CSV table of C-alpha atoms in Angstrom, one decimal:
chain,number,residue,atom,x,y,z
A,1,MET,CA,3.5,28.6,-88.2
A,2,ARG,CA,4.5,29.8,-91.6
A,3,CYS,CA,7.9,27.8,-91.4
A,4,GLU,CA,8.2,24.3,-91.8
A,5,PRO,CA,11.9,23.6,-92.3
A,6,SER,CA,13.3,20.3,-93.8
A,7,CYS,CA,16.5,18.6,-94.4
A,8,ARG,CA,16.3,20.4,-97.6
A,9,ASP,CA,16.3,23.7,-96.2
A,10,CYS,CA,19.4,23.2,-94.2
A,11,ALA,CA,21.0,22.0,-97.2
A,12,ALA,CA,20.1,25.1,-99.2
A,13,ALA,CA,21.2,27.1,-96.0
A,14,GLY,CA,24.5,25.5,-95.2
A,15,SER,CA,26.7,27.4,-98.1
A,16,GLY,CA,25.9,30.4,-95.6
A,17,GLY,CA,25.8,28.6,-92.7
A,18,LEU,CA,22.1,30.7,-91.4
A,19,PHE,CA,18.7,29.4,-91.6
A,20,SER,CA,16.2,31.9,-90.5
A,21,TRP,CA,13.3,30.9,-88.7
A,22,SER,CA,10.4,33.1,-90.6
A,23,THR,CA,7.8,33.9,-87.6
A,24,SER,CA,8.0,34.8,-84.0
A,25,SER,CA,8.9,31.4,-81.7
A,26,GLU,CA,6.4,32.3,-79.3
A,27,GLU,CA,3.3,31.2,-82.1
A,28,ILE,CA,5.2,27.6,-81.2
A,29,VAL,CA,4.2,27.9,-77.8
A,30,THR,CA,0.9,29.8,-78.3
A,31,LEU,CA,-0.8,28.5,-81.5
A,32,ALA,CA,0.7,25.2,-82.1
A,33,GLY,CA,-0.6,22.2,-80.7
A,34,GLU,CA,1.6,19.7,-78.6
A,35,ARG,CA,2.4,17.5,-81.4
A,36,GLU,CA,3.0,20.1,-83.9
A,37,ARG,CA,5.3,21.6,-81.6
A,38,ALA,CA,7.1,18.3,-81.3
A,39,GLN,CA,7.2,17.8,-85.2
A,40,PHE,CA,8.3,21.3,-86.0
A,41,LEU,CA,11.5,21.1,-83.3
A,42,GLU,CA,12.3,17.7,-83.9
A,43,ALA,CA,13.1,18.9,-87.8
A,44,LEU,CA,14.9,21.4,-86.3
A,45,ARG,CA,17.0,19.2,-84.4
A,46,THR,CA,17.4,16.9,-87.9
A,47,CYS,CA,18.6,19.9,-89.5
A,48,VAL,CA,21.4,21.3,-87.5
A,49,GLU,CA,22.6,17.7,-86.4
A,50,GLN,CA,22.8,17.0,-90.4
A,51,GLU,CA,24.8,19.9,-91.4
A,52,PRO,CA,26.7,21.6,-88.2
A,53,ALA,CA,27.2,24.9,-90.1
A,54,VAL,CA,23.5,25.7,-89.9
A,55,ARG,CA,22.7,28.3,-87.1
A,56,VAL,CA,18.8,29.1,-86.7
A,57,PRO,CA,18.2,32.5,-84.7
A,58,ALA,CA,14.7,32.7,-82.9
A,59,THR,CA,13.4,35.0,-80.7
A,60,VAL,CA,10.8,34.4,-77.9
A,61,ARG,CA,9.6,36.4,-74.9
A,62,VAL,CA,11.4,35.0,-71.3
A,63,ASP,CA,7.9,34.6,-69.9
A,64,LEU,CA,7.2,31.8,-72.6
A,65,LEU,CA,11.3,30.4,-72.7
A,66,GLY,CA,10.4,28.1,-69.7
A,67,ARG,CA,7.5,26.3,-71.7
A,68,LEU,CA,10.0,25.9,-75.1
A,69,LEU,CA,12.9,24.4,-72.7
A,70,GLY,CA,10.4,21.9,-71.0
A,71,THR,CA,9.7,20.6,-74.5
A,72,GLY,CA,12.5,17.8,-74.5
A,73,HIS,CA,14.2,20.0,-76.9
A,74,ALA,CA,16.2,22.2,-74.7
A,75,GLU,CA,19.6,21.4,-76.2
A,76,LEU,CA,18.2,23.0,-79.0
A,77,PHE,CA,18.5,26.4,-77.5
A,78,GLN,CA,21.8,27.3,-77.1
A,79,GLN,CA,23.9,30.5,-77.1
A,80,PRO,CA,21.2,33.0,-75.6
A,81,VAL,CA,21.4,36.7,-75.4
A,82,VAL,CA,19.0,38.5,-73.5
A,83,ILE,CA,17.8,41.7,-74.7
A,84,GLY,CA,17.0,43.8,-71.8
A,85,THR,CA,14.3,46.7,-71.7
A,86,LEU,CA,15.1,49.6,-73.8
A,87,GLY,CA,16.4,52.7,-71.7
A,88,ARG,CA,15.3,56.1,-72.5
A,89,ALA,CA,18.3,57.1,-74.9
A,90,GLN,CA,17.6,54.0,-76.6
A,91,LEU,CA,13.6,54.8,-76.6
A,92,ALA,CA,14.7,58.1,-78.2
A,93,GLU,CA,16.5,56.4,-81.0
A,94,VAL,CA,13.2,54.0,-81.9
A,95,VAL,CA,10.9,57.4,-82.1
A,96,GLU,CA,13.8,59.6,-84.1
A,97,ARG,CA,15.7,57.3,-86.4
A,98,PRO,CA,12.8,55.8,-88.5
A,99,GLY,CA,11.5,59.6,-88.4
A,100,ALA,CA,14.5,60.8,-90.0
A,101,LEU,CA,14.1,58.0,-92.6
A,102,VAL,CA,11.0,59.9,-94.0
A,103,GLY,CA,11.8,63.2,-92.9
A,104,LEU,CA,9.7,63.4,-90.1
A,105,ARG,CA,11.0,66.0,-87.4
A,106,PHE,CA,9.9,66.2,-83.9
A,107,GLU,CA,9.3,69.3,-82.0
A,108,PRO,CA,11.7,70.2,-78.9
A,109,GLY,CA,10.4,68.3,-76.1
A,110,VAL,CA,8.0,65.8,-77.9
A,111,VAL,CA,10.2,63.1,-78.2
A,112,ASP,CA,11.3,63.4,-74.5
A,113,THR,CA,7.7,63.1,-73.6
A,114,ILE,CA,7.0,60.4,-75.7
A,115,VAL,CA,9.9,58.3,-73.9
A,116,SER,CA,8.4,59.7,-70.3
A,117,GLU,CA,4.9,58.0,-71.5
A,118,THR,CA,6.2,55.0,-72.9
A,119,GLY,CA,6.2,52.1,-69.9
A,120,ALA,CA,8.0,49.0,-70.1
A,121,ASP,CA,5.1,46.4,-71.5
A,122,ASP,CA,4.1,46.6,-75.3
A,123,ALA,CA,6.6,49.9,-75.7
A,124,LEU,CA,7.7,48.6,-79.1
A,125,PRO,CA,4.4,48.0,-80.6
A,126,LEU,CA,2.8,51.1,-79.1
A,127,LEU,CA,5.4,53.4,-80.5
A,128,ALA,CA,5.5,51.7,-84.1
A,129,TYR,CA,1.5,52.2,-83.8
A,130,LEU,CA,2.1,55.9,-82.5
A,131,LEU,CA,4.9,56.8,-85.1
A,132,GLN,CA,2.8,55.6,-88.0
A,133,GLU,CA,-0.4,57.5,-86.8
A,134,LEU,CA,2.1,60.7,-86.3
A,135,TYR,CA,3.4,59.8,-89.6
A,136,PHE,CA,0.0,59.4,-91.3
A,137,THR,CA,-1.3,62.5,-89.8
A,138,ALA,CA,1.6,64.8,-89.9
A,139,GLY,CA,3.2,63.6,-93.4
A,140,PRO,CA,6.8,63.2,-94.7
A,141,GLY,CA,8.8,66.0,-94.4
A,142,GLU,CA,6.3,67.7,-91.8
A,143,THR,CA,7.4,68.4,-87.7
A,144,VAL,CA,5.6,66.7,-84.9
A,145,THR,CA,4.7,69.6,-82.8
A,146,GLU,CA,3.3,69.0,-78.9
A,147,GLU,CA,-0.5,70.2,-80.0
A,148,LEU,CA,-0.4,67.5,-82.6
A,149,TYR,CA,0.9,64.5,-80.4
A,150,ARG,CA,-1.4,65.4,-77.7
A,151,ARG,CA,-4.5,65.5,-80.2
A,152,LEU,CA,-3.8,61.8,-81.2
A,153,GLY,CA,-3.7,60.8,-77.5
A,154,GLY,CA,-0.2,60.6,-76.5
A,155,VAL,CA,1.4,56.9,-76.5
A,156,PRO,CA,-1.4,55.4,-73.9
A,157,GLY,CA,-4.1,56.9,-76.1
A,158,ALA,CA,-3.1,56.6,-79.8
A,159,LEU,CA,-4.2,53.0,-80.4
A,160,ALA,CA,-7.1,53.2,-77.9
A,161,ARG,CA,-8.1,56.4,-79.9
A,162,GLN,CA,-8.0,54.7,-83.0
A,163,ALA,CA,-10.0,51.7,-81.7
A,164,ASP,CA,-12.8,54.0,-80.4
A,165,ASN,CA,-13.3,56.2,-83.7
A,166,THR,CA,-13.3,53.0,-85.4
A,167,VAL,CA,-16.1,51.4,-82.9
A,168,THR,CA,-18.0,54.9,-83.7
A,169,GLY,CA,-17.2,55.0,-87.6
A,170,LEU,CA,-19.4,51.3,-87.7
A,171,GLY,CA,-22.5,53.5,-87.1
A,172,ALA,CA,-25.3,53.2,-84.4
A,173,GLY,CA,-26.6,49.9,-85.6
A,174,VAL,CA,-23.1,48.1,-84.4
A,175,GLY,CA,-22.6,48.4,-80.9
A,176,ILE,CA,-19.6,47.9,-78.6
A,177,ASP,CA,-21.0,44.2,-77.7
A,178,LEU,CA,-21.0,43.2,-81.2
A,179,VAL,CA,-17.7,44.6,-81.6
A,180,LEU,CA,-15.7,42.8,-78.6
A,181,ARG,CA,-17.6,39.4,-79.5
A,182,VAL,CA,-16.1,39.3,-83.2
A,183,LEU,CA,-12.6,40.7,-81.5
A,184,LEU,CA,-12.6,38.3,-79.0
A,185,ARG,CA,-12.3,35.6,-81.4
A,186,PHE,CA,-8.9,37.1,-82.4
A,187,VAL,CA,-7.3,36.5,-79.0
A,188,THR,CA,-6.6,33.2,-77.4
A,189,VAL,CA,-5.2,32.4,-73.7
A,190,GLU,CA,-2.9,29.7,-72.7
A,191,GLY,CA,-2.4,29.0,-69.0
A,192,GLN,CA,-2.0,32.7,-68.1
A,193,ASP,CA,-0.5,33.8,-71.5
A,194,VAL,CA,-3.0,36.0,-73.9
A,195,ALA,CA,-1.4,36.1,-77.7
A,196,ARG,CA,-2.9,36.9,-80.8
A,197,ARG,CA,-5.0,34.2,-82.6
A,198,HIS,CA,-5.3,33.6,-86.6
A,199,VAL,CA,-8.8,33.7,-87.8
A,200,PRO,CA,-9.6,32.1,-91.3
A,201,LEU,CA,-12.0,35.1,-93.0
A,202,SER,CA,-14.1,32.1,-94.4
A,203,GLU,CA,-15.3,31.6,-90.7
A,204,LEU,CA,-16.6,35.1,-90.7
A,205,GLY,CA,-20.1,36.0,-91.3
A,206,GLU,CA,-21.2,39.1,-93.1
A,207,GLY,CA,-21.8,40.9,-89.8
A,208,ASP,CA,-18.6,40.1,-88.3
A,209,ARG,CA,-16.6,40.4,-91.2
A,210,HIS,CA,-17.9,44.3,-91.1
A,211,VAL,CA,-16.2,44.9,-88.2
A,212,VAL,CA,-12.8,43.3,-89.2
A,213,ASP,CA,-12.8,45.0,-92.7
A,214,ALA,CA,-13.2,48.5,-90.5
A,215,PHE,CA,-10.5,47.4,-88.0
A,216,VAL,CA,-8.3,46.3,-90.8
A,217,GLU,CA,-8.9,49.8,-92.9
A,218,ALA,CA,-7.9,51.3,-89.1
A,219,ARG,CA,-4.8,49.3,-89.3
A,220,LEU,CA,-5.8,47.9,-86.2
A,221,LEU,CA,-6.4,43.8,-87.6
A,222,ARG,CA,-4.4,42.6,-90.4
A,223,THR,CA,-5.1,40.3,-93.3
A,224,ASP,CA,-2.3,37.7,-94.6
A,225,VAL,CA,-2.1,34.4,-96.6
A,226,GLY,CA,-1.3,31.3,-94.4
A,227,GLY,CA,-1.8,31.1,-90.9
A,228,VAL,CA,-0.6,28.7,-88.2
A,229,SER,CA,-0.4,25.4,-90.8
A,230,PRO,CA,2.2,26.0,-93.5
A,231,THR,CA,0.2,24.1,-96.1
A,232,SER,CA,-3.5,26.0,-95.5
A,233,GLY,CA,-3.3,28.6,-97.5
A,234,GLU,CA,-6.1,30.5,-96.4
A,235,PRO,CA,-6.6,33.7,-96.0
A,236,TYR,CA,-7.0,35.0,-92.1
A,237,ALA,CA,-6.8,38.0,-90.2
A,238,GLN,CA,-5.3,38.7,-87.1
A,239,VAL,CA,-4.6,41.8,-84.5
A,240,THR,CA,-1.7,44.0,-85.8
A,241,HIS,CA,-0.3,44.8,-82.4
A,242,GLU,CA,-1.0,42.6,-78.9
A,243,ALA,CA,-1.0,46.0,-77.6
A,244,LEU,CA,-4.8,46.2,-78.8
A,245,PHE,CA,-5.9,43.8,-76.2
A,246,ARG,CA,-3.8,44.9,-73.6
A,247,GLN,CA,-3.5,48.4,-74.1
A,248,TRP,CA,-7.8,49.3,-75.3
A,249,ALA,CA,-9.8,49.1,-71.5
A,250,PRO,CA,-13.0,47.3,-73.2
A,251,LEU,CA,-11.2,44.4,-74.8
A,252,ARG,CA,-8.9,44.1,-72.1
A,253,GLN,CA,-11.4,43.8,-69.7
A,254,GLU,CA,-13.5,41.4,-72.0
A,255,VAL,CA,-10.5,39.0,-72.4
A,256,GLU,CA,-10.2,39.1,-68.4
A,257,ALA,CA,-13.9,38.2,-67.9
A,258,ARG,CA,-14.0,35.6,-70.5
A,259,ALA,CA,-10.5,34.1,-70.1
A,260,GLU,CA,-11.5,30.6,-68.9
A,261,ARG,CA,-13.9,30.5,-71.9
A,262,LEU,CA,-11.1,31.2,-73.7
A,263,ARG,CA,-8.7,28.9,-72.4
A,264,GLU,CA,-11.5,26.0,-73.3
A,265,ARG,CA,-11.3,27.2,-76.7
A,266,ALA,CA,-7.8,26.9,-77.4
A,267,GLU,CA,-8.1,23.3,-75.6
A,268,LEU,CA,-11.0,22.3,-77.8
A,269,GLU,CA,-8.7,23.5,-81.1
A,270,ARG,CA,-5.7,21.8,-80.1
A,271,TRP,CA,-7.6,18.4,-79.6
A,272,ALA,CA,-9.3,19.6,-83.0
A,273,ALA,CA,-5.6,20.2,-84.5
A,274,ASP,CA,-4.4,16.7,-83.3
A,275,TRP,CA,-7.3,14.9,-85.0
A,276,GLU,CA,-7.0,17.0,-88.0
A,277,ARG,CA,-3.4,16.2,-88.4
A,278,ALA,CA,-3.9,12.3,-87.8
A,279,GLY,CA,-6.2,12.5,-91.0
A,280,HIS,CA,-9.5,12.5,-88.6
A,281,SER,CA,-8.9,9.3,-87.3
A,282,ASP,CA,-11.2,7.7,-84.8
A,283,ASP,CA,-8.4,7.2,-82.2
A,284,TYR,CA,-8.5,10.9,-81.6
A,285,LEU,CA,-12.0,11.0,-81.2
A,286,LEU,CA,-13.1,12.2,-77.6
A,287,THR,CA,-14.9,10.2,-75.4
A,288,GLY,CA,-16.2,9.7,-71.7
A,289,GLU,CA,-15.2,12.7,-69.5
A,290,ARG,CA,-13.4,14.6,-72.0
A,291,LEU,CA,-16.5,14.5,-74.5
A,292,THR,CA,-18.6,15.8,-72.0
A,293,ALA,CA,-16.1,18.7,-71.2
A,294,ALA,CA,-16.2,19.4,-74.7
A,295,ARG,CA,-19.9,19.4,-74.7
A,296,ARG,CA,-20.3,22.1,-72.2
A,297,TRP,CA,-17.5,23.9,-73.4
A,298,LEU,CA,-18.8,24.3,-76.8
A,299,ASP,CA,-22.5,24.6,-76.1
A,300,ALA,CA,-21.2,28.0,-74.0
A,301,LEU,CA,-18.9,29.0,-77.0
A,302,GLU,CA,-21.7,28.8,-79.5
A,303,GLU,CA,-23.9,30.7,-77.3
A,304,SER,CA,-21.1,33.6,-77.1
A,305,GLY,CA,-20.2,33.5,-81.3
A,306,GLN,CA,-16.6,32.0,-80.2
A,307,ALA,CA,-16.8,28.3,-81.3
A,308,SER,CA,-15.0,27.5,-84.4
A,309,PRO,CA,-15.4,25.1,-87.2
A,310,PRO,CA,-12.6,22.8,-86.5
A,311,ALA,CA,-14.0,22.4,-82.7
A,312,ARG,CA,-17.3,22.3,-84.0
A,313,ALA,CA,-16.7,19.2,-86.2
A,314,LEU,CA,-14.4,17.2,-83.7
A,315,VAL,CA,-17.3,17.4,-81.2
A,316,GLU,CA,-19.8,16.7,-83.5
A,317,SER,CA,-18.1,13.4,-85.0
A,318,SER,CA,-17.3,12.3,-81.8
A,319,GLN,CA,-20.7,12.3,-80.6
A,320,ARG,CA,-21.8,10.7,-83.7
A,321,ARG,CA,-19.1,7.7,-82.9
A,322,ASP,CA,-20.4,7.7,-79.1
A,323,LEU,CA,-23.9,7.3,-80.1
A,324,THR,CA,-23.1,4.8,-82.5
A,325,PHE,CA,-21.6,2.6,-79.3
A,326,LEU,CA,-24.3,3.3,-77.2
A,327,ASN,CA,-26.9,2.0,-79.8
A,328,ARG,CA,-24.7,-1.4,-80.2
A,329,VAL,CA,-24.4,-1.5,-76.5
A,330,SER,CA,-28.6,-0.9,-75.8
A,331,ASP,CA,-29.4,-3.3,-79.0
A,332,SER,CA,-27.0,-5.9,-77.3
A,333,ILE,CA,-28.7,-5.8,-74.0
A,334,GLY,CA,-32.2,-5.8,-75.4
A,335,ARG,CA,-31.4,-8.8,-77.2
A,336,GLN,CA,-30.1,-10.6,-74.1
A,337,VAL,CA,-32.8,-9.4,-72.1
A,338,LEU,CA,-35.4,-10.7,-74.7
A,339,LEU,CA,-33.5,-14.6,-74.0
A,340,SER,CA,-33.3,-14.4,-70.4
A,341,ALA,CA,-36.6,-12.3,-69.4
A,342,GLU,CA,-38.2,-15.9,-69.1
A,343,SER,CA,-35.6,-16.9,-66.3
A,344,GLU,CA,-34.6,-13.7,-64.5
A,345,PRO,CA,-37.4,-11.1,-65.0
A,346,GLU,CA,-35.9,-9.0,-62.6
A,347,ARG,CA,-32.2,-8.9,-63.6
A,348,SER,CA,-34.0,-8.4,-67.0
A,349,LEU,CA,-36.1,-5.5,-65.8
A,350,LEU,CA,-32.8,-3.4,-64.3
A,351,LEU,CA,-31.0,-4.2,-67.8
A,352,SER,CA,-33.6,-3.0,-69.8
A,353,LEU,CA,-33.8,0.4,-67.7
A,354,ALA,CA,-30.4,0.7,-67.8
A,355,ALA,CA,-30.3,0.3,-71.5
A,356,LEU,CA,-32.8,3.0,-72.0
A,357,GLY,CA,-31.5,5.5,-69.4
A,358,GLU,CA,-27.7,5.3,-69.8
A,359,CYS,CA,-27.2,4.1,-73.4
A,360,ALA,CA,-29.8,4.7,-76.2
A,361,PRO,CA,-33.8,3.8,-76.6
A,362,THR,CA,-33.3,1.3,-79.4
A,363,PRO,CA,-36.3,-1.1,-80.4
A,364,SER,CA,-34.9,-3.9,-78.8
A,365,ALA,CA,-34.0,-1.9,-75.5
A,366,ARG,CA,-38.0,-1.3,-75.5
A,367,ARG,CA,-39.2,-4.9,-76.3
A,368,GLY,CA,-36.9,-5.9,-73.2
A,369,LEU,CA,-38.4,-3.5,-71.0
A,370,MET,CA,-42.0,-4.7,-72.0
A,371,ALA,CA,-41.0,-8.3,-71.8
A,372,ALA,CA,-39.4,-8.2,-68.3
A,373,PRO,CA,-42.6,-7.1,-66.4
A,374,ALA,CA,-44.8,-9.7,-68.0
A,375,ALA,CA,-42.7,-12.6,-67.0
A,376,SER,CA,-42.0,-11.1,-63.5
A,377,HIS,CA,-42.7,-13.8,-60.7
A,378,LEU,CA,-45.3,-12.2,-57.5
A,379,ARG,CA,-42.8,-12.2,-54.8
A,380,SER,CA,-45.6,-10.1,-52.3
A,381,ARG,CA,-48.8,-8.5,-52.1
A,382,LEU,CA,-49.7,-5.3,-50.6
A,383,ASP,CA,-53.5,-4.6,-49.4
A,384,GLY,CA,-55.1,-1.5,-48.7
A,385,HIS,CA,-55.4,0.8,-51.4
A,386,THR,CA,-58.7,0.5,-53.6
A,387,ASP,CA,-57.7,2.3,-56.5
A,388,THR,CA,-54.2,2.6,-58.9
A,389,VAL,CA,-51.1,3.0,-57.1
A,390,ARG,CA,-49.3,6.0,-58.6
A,391,HIS,CA,-46.4,7.0,-56.5
A,392,ILE,CA,-44.1,4.7,-54.4
A,393,ALA,CA,-41.4,6.2,-52.3
A,394,TRP,CA,-38.7,4.2,-50.2
A,395,SER,CA,-37.6,5.2,-46.2
A,396,PRO,CA,-33.5,5.6,-46.8
A,397,ASP,CA,-33.0,2.4,-44.2
A,398,GLY,CA,-34.9,0.4,-47.0
A,399,ARG,CA,-37.6,-0.6,-44.1
A,400,MET,CA,-40.5,1.1,-44.9
A,401,LEU,CA,-42.6,2.0,-48.2
A,402,ALA,CA,-45.0,4.7,-49.0
A,403,THR,CA,-47.4,4.6,-51.5
A,404,ALA,CA,-50.1,7.2,-52.8
A,405,SER,CA,-53.2,6.0,-54.8
A,406,ARG,CA,-55.8,7.3,-57.0
A,407,ASP,CA,-58.3,6.5,-54.0
A,408,GLY,CA,-57.2,9.7,-52.6
A,409,THR,CA,-55.2,7.9,-49.8
A,410,ALA,CA,-51.6,7.5,-48.9
A,411,ARG,CA,-50.2,4.4,-47.0
A,412,VAL,CA,-47.1,3.8,-45.1
A,413,TYR,CA,-45.9,0.0,-45.1
A,414,ASP,CA,-43.5,-2.3,-43.0
A,415,ALA,CA,-41.2,-3.7,-46.0
A,416,VAL,CA,-40.5,-6.7,-43.8
A,417,SER,CA,-44.4,-7.6,-42.6
A,418,LYS,CA,-46.0,-6.0,-45.8
A,419,ARG,CA,-48.4,-4.7,-43.3
A,420,SER,CA,-50.1,-1.3,-43.4
A,421,VAL,CA,-48.3,1.1,-40.3
A,422,LEU,CA,-50.0,4.3,-41.2
A,423,ARG,CA,-52.8,5.6,-43.5
A,424,LEU,CA,-52.9,9.1,-44.4
A,425,ASP,CA,-56.6,10.7,-45.6
A,426,PRO,CA,-57.2,13.7,-47.6
A,427,ALA,CA,-57.7,16.7,-45.2
């Protein structure tokens, strides 16, 4: 979020009575974590309460409005103005009036064709991209003909054609799989909503940067400074229009196929952002089931090239703290076993095995495991084998015990009487 209002901002705006929210309100839902969202909205609440003359105009898609109204700050959103879908006459103005400003004219019938091929979803970004391409191709003061419009692929194909041409221009050494892997980094999925994602340029390797530079040159991606955090001041890239991952079939299909993985990355990055805002406090590190899930998610993201440094740092720091804790527990159990092995050898043996198997293989736990059998008391003896017993197995009801020996035989014993009831010899 590139705007973090304060009371000083409101005081400065008070004379004019208007504070401008300088970025899309949707990013409060799609990019900000819960804590950052609450802080931002609370700051807005403070502004409007301290300076009643202040008004904050904000825009948001209707499908995201419900999530803002459910934040506990619903009273901030007053006097809503619903902007419906543009009609044919309005869409015609969207095409003609910007063109008129630069002397771009349209052959009779072309505007009607453009309006007819413009759907409701992504209409404005698609038209913006198409008009930009028509301007650069025809030039100021020229006329857009039907032939030129069709050559660019029309409304549905202008953006997709540019993306296809960009991939081709990368050369034979760069395949579509690499391109889609890189572009997926610019997409996030929150619930059922697909949105753009800022990617710091510092996170891009040489190969990824080559792809990004090509898409920036094609005006499909754009670069800026700042990002979601107003204090980061770091160069980043993002998609120019979300229509890129809605209208270009290869990327749209890749997003659909990997939507769950993208949701997991978004969740990891929210946790990482909370940890970073808390000054890397240990209280925000992951434990238990969340750490187990985070490890699994991060491994999958690393494999697909979608892991981000903040998510990686969070999981690694959480693992280090978890291992430190497990080492302490294992060491404590090992010391306890060494003290109680003589009096409780069987219990000490079980504790040693638990420390080594479920905690960490510390030296004291290993010593405890060696000490417990040495102090163990003989309870019963099973006779029959003439060499070392290599394997044992209990029956499900615990009444029978099977053994396998290096003497080449297997035996089944009655666990109560300790008698051999069956002998199996090699065939």
